[in-house]
PDB file of C-alpha atoms in Angstrom:
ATOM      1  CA  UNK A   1     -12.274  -5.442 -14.543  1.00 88.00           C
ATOM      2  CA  UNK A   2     -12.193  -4.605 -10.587  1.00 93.00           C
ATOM      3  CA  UNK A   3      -9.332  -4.229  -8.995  1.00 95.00           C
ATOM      4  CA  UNK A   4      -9.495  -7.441  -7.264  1.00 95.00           C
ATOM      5  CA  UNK A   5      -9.514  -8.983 -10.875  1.00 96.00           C
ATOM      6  CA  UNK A   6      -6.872  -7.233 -11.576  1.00 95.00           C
ATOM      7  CA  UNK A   7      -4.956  -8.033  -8.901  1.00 97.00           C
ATOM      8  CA  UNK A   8      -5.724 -11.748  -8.966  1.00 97.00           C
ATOM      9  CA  UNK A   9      -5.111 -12.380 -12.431  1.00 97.00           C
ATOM     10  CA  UNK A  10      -1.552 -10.588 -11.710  1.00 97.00           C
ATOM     11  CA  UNK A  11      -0.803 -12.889  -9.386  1.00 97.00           C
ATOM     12  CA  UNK A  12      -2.247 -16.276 -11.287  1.00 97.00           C
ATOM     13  CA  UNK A  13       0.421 -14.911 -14.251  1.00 97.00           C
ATOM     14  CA  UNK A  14       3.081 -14.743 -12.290  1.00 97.00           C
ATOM     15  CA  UNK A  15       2.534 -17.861 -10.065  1.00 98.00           C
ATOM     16  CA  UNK A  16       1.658 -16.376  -7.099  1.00 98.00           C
ATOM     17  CA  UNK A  17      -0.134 -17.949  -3.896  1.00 98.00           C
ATOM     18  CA  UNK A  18      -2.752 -15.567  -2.517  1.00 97.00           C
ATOM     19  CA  UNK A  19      -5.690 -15.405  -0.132  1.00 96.00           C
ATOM     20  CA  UNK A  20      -8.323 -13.044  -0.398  1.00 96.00           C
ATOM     21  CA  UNK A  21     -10.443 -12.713   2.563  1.00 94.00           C
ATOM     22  CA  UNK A  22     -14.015 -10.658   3.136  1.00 94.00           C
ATOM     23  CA  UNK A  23     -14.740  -8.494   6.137  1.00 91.00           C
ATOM     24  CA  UNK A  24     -17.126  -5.936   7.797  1.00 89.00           C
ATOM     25  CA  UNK A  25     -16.524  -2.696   6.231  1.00 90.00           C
ATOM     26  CA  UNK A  26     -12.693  -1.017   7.720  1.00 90.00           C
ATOM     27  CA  UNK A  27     -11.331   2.035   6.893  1.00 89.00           C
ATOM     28  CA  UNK A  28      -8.512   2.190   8.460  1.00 87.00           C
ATOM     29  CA  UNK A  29      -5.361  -0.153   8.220  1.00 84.00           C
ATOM     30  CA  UNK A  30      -5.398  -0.892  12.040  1.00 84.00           C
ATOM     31  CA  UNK A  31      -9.021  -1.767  11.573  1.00 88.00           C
ATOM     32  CA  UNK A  32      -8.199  -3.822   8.931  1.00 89.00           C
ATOM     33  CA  UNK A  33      -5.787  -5.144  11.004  1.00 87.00           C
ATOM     34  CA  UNK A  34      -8.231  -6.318  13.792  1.00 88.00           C
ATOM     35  CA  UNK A  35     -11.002  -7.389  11.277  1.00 88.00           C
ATOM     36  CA  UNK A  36      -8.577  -9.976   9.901  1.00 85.00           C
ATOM     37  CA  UNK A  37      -6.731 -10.888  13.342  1.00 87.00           C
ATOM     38  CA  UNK A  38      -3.303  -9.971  12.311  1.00 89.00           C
ATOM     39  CA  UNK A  39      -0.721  -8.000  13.668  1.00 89.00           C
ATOM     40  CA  UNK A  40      -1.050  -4.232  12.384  1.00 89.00           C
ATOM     41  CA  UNK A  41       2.913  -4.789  11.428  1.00 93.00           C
ATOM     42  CA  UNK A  42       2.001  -7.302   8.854  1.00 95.00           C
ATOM     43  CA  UNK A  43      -0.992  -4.719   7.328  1.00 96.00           C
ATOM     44  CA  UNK A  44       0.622  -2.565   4.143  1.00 97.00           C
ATOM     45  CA  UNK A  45      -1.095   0.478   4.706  1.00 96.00           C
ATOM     46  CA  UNK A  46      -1.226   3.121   1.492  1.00 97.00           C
ATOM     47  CA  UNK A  47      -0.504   6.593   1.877  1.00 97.00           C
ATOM     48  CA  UNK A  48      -0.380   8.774  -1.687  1.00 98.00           C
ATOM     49  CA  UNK A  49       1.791  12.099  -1.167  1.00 98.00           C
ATOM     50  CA  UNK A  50       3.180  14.418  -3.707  1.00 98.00           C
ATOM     51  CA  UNK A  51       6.885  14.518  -3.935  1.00 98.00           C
ATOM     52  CA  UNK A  52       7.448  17.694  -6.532  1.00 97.00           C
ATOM     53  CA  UNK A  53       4.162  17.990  -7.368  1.00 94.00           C
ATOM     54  CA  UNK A  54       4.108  14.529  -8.766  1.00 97.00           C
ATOM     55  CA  UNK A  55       1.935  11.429  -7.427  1.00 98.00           C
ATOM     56  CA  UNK A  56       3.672   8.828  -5.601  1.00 98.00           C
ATOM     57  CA  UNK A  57       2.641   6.110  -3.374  1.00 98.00           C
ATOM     58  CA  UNK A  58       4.030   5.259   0.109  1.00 98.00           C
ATOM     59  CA  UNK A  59       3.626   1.874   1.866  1.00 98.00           C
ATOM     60  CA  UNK A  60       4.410   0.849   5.340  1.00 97.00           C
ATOM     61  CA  UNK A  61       2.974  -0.600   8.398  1.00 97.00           C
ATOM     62  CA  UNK A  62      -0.239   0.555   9.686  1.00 94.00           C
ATOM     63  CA  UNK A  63       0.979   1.395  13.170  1.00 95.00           C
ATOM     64  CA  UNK A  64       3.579   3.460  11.458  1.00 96.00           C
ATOM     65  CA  UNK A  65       3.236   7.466  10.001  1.00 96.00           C
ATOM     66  CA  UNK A  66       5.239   8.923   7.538  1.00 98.00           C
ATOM     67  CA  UNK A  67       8.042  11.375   8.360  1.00 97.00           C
ATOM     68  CA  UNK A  68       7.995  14.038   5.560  1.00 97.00           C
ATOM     69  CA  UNK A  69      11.060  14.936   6.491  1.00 97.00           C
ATOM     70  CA  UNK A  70      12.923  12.231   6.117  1.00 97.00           C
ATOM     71  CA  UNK A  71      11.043  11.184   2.687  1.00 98.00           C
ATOM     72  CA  UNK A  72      11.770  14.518   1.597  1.00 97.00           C
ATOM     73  CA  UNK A  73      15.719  13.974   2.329  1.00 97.00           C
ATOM     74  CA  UNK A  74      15.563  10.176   0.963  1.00 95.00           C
ATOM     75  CA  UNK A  75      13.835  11.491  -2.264  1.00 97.00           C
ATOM     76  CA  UNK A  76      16.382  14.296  -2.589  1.00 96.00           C
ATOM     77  CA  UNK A  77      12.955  16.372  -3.217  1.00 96.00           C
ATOM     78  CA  UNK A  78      11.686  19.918  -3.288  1.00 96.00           C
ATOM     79  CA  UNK A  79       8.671  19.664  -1.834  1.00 97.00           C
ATOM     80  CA  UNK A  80       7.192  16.673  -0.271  1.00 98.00           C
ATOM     81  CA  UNK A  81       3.203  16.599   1.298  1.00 98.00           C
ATOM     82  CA  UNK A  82       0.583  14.532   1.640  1.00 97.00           C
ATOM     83  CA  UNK A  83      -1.731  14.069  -1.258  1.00 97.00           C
ATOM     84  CA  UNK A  84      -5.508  14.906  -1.246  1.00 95.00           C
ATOM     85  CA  UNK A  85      -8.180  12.621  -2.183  1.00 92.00           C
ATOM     86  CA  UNK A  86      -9.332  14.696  -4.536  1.00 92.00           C
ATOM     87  CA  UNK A  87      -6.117  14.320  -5.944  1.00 94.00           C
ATOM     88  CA  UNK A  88      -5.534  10.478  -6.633  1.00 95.00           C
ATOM     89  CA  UNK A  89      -9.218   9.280  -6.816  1.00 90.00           C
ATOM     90  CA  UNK A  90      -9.417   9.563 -10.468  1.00 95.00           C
ATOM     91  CA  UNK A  91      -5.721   7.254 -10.631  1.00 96.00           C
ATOM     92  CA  UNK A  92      -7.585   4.306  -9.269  1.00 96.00           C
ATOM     93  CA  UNK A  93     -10.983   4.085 -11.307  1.00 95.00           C
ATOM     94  CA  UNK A  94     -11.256   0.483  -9.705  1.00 95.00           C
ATOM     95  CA  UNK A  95     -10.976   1.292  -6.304  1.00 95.00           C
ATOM     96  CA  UNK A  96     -12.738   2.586  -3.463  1.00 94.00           C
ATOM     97  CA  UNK A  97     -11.151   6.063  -2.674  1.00 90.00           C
ATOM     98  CA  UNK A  98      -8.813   5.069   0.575  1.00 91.00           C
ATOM     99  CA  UNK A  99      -8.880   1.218  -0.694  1.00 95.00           C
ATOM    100  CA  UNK A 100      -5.811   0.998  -2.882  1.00 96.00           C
ATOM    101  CA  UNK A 101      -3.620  -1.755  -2.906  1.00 98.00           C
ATOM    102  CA  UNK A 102       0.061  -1.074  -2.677  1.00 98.00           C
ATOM    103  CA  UNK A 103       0.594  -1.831  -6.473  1.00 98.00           C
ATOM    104  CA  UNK A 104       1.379   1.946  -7.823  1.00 96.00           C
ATOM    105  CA  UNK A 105       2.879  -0.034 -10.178  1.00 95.00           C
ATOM    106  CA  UNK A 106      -0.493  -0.942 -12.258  1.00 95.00           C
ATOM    107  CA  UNK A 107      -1.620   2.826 -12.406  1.00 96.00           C
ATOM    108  CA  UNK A 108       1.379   4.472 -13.503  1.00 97.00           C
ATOM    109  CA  UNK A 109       2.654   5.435  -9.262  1.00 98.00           C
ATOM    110  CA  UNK A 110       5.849   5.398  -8.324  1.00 98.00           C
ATOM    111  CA  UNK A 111       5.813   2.973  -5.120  1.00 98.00           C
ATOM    112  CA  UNK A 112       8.416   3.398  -1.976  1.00 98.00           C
ATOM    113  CA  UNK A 113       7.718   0.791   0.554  1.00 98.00           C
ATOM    114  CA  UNK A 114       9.164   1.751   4.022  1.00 98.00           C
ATOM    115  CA  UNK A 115      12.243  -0.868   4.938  1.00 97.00           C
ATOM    116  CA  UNK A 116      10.187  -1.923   8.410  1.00 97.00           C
ATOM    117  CA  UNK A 117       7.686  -3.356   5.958  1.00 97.00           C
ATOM    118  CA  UNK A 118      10.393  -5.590   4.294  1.00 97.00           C
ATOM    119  CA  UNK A 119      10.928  -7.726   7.647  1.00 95.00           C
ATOM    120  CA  UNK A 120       7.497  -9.399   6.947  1.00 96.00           C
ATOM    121  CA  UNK A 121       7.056 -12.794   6.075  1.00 97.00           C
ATOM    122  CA  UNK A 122       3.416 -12.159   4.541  1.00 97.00           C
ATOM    123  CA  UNK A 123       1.447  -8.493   4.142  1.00 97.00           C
ATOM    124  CA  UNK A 124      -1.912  -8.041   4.163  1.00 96.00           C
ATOM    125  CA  UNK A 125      -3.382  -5.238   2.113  1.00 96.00           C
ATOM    126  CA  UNK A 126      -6.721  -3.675   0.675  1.00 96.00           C
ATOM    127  CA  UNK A 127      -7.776  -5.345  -2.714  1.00 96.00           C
ATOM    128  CA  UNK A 128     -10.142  -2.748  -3.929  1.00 96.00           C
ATOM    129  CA  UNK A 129     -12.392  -2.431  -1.128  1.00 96.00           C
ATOM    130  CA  UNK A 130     -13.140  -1.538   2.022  1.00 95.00           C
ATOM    131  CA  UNK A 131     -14.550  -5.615   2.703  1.00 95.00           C
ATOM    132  CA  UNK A 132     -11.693  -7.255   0.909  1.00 96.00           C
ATOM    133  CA  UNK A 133      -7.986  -8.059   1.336  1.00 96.00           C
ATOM    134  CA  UNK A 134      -5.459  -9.616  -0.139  1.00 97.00           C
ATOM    135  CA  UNK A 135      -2.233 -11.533   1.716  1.00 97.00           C
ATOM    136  CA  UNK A 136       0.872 -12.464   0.023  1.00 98.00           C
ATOM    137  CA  UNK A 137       4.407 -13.418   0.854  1.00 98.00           C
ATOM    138  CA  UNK A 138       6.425 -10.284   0.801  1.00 98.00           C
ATOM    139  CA  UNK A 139       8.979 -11.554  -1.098  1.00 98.00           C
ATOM    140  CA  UNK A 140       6.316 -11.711  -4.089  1.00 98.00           C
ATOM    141  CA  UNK A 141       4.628  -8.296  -3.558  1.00 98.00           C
ATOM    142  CA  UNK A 142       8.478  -6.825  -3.845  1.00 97.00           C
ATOM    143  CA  UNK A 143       8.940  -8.975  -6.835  1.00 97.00           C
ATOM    144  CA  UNK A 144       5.342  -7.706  -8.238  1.00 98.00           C
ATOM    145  CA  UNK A 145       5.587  -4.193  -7.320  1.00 97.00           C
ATOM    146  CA  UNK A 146       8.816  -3.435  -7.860  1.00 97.00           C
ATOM    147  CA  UNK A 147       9.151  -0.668  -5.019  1.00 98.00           C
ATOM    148  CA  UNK A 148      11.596   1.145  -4.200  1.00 97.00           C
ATOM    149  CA  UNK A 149      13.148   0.807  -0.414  1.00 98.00           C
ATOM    150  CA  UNK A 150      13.694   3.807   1.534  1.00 97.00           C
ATOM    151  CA  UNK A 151      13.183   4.943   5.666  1.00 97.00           C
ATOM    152  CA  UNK A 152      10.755   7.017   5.120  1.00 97.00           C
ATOM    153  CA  UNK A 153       8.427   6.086   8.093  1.00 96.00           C
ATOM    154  CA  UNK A 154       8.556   6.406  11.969  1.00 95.00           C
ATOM    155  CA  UNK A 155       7.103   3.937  14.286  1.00 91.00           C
ATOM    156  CA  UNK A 156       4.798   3.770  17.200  1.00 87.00           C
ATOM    157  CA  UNK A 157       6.163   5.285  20.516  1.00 77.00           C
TER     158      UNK A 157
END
């Protein structure tokens, strides 16, 4: 099953309203962002760190970066970096390496969305690919994905 499978049939089960939409090859969120003509804001853009030498998956806005610093003092963590490829590709047989959807949840990930995500009506996110995404209400990707809410992120200047 791809992960777009996956991810659809996930959302048929739990009555879900979805679009999936194709797209020229992106590779990053803000080109994701302008391939589907949506604010970057509204783009859930994937970052996988280790937090203790354990896998964990960050999500947040695609104009946004992630402050170790501060995830490291809302995780009450040791050590806090940025994972390597090498690291997660195995995790996410399904997926292009880079093209995870924010659903840590389905591979065994622990998932932290950033709260500047939560102010979105809809997000927009990689289903698998780098031609594909998905858009859902936030409301149901929180209810799906069960993440947990921190401030881990820092904006644009």
């Amino acid at each position: 099953m791809t992960c777009r499978e996956r991810l659809e049939q996930m959302c048929r089960e739990a009555g879900v309203a979805y679009r999936i939409t194709p797209h020229p090859p992106a590779f990053t969120a803000q080109e994701i962002a302008a391939a589907e003509h949506v604010s970057g804001y509204e783009v859930a853009k994937v970052v996988m760190a280790t937090a203790d030498d354990r896998l964990i998956m960050l999500v947040l806005p695609a104009p946004y970066r992630v402050d170790l610093v501060r995830l490291k003092q809302q995780l009450g963590a040791g050590t806090v970096r940025l994972a390597h490829e090498r690291e997660f590709a195995d995790v996410f047989p399904d997926c292009e390496i880079g093209a995870m959807p924010p659903f840590g949840n389905l591979y065994q990930v622990p998932v932290y969305v950033d709260r500047a995500l939560t102010r979105n009506r809809e997000i927009t996110f990689n289903a698998g690919t780098h031609r594909e995404t998905m858009t859902i209400a936030y409301a149901d990707y929180e209810r799906l994905a069960q993440p947990t809410v921190l401030e881990f992120a820092q904006g644009p200047r």
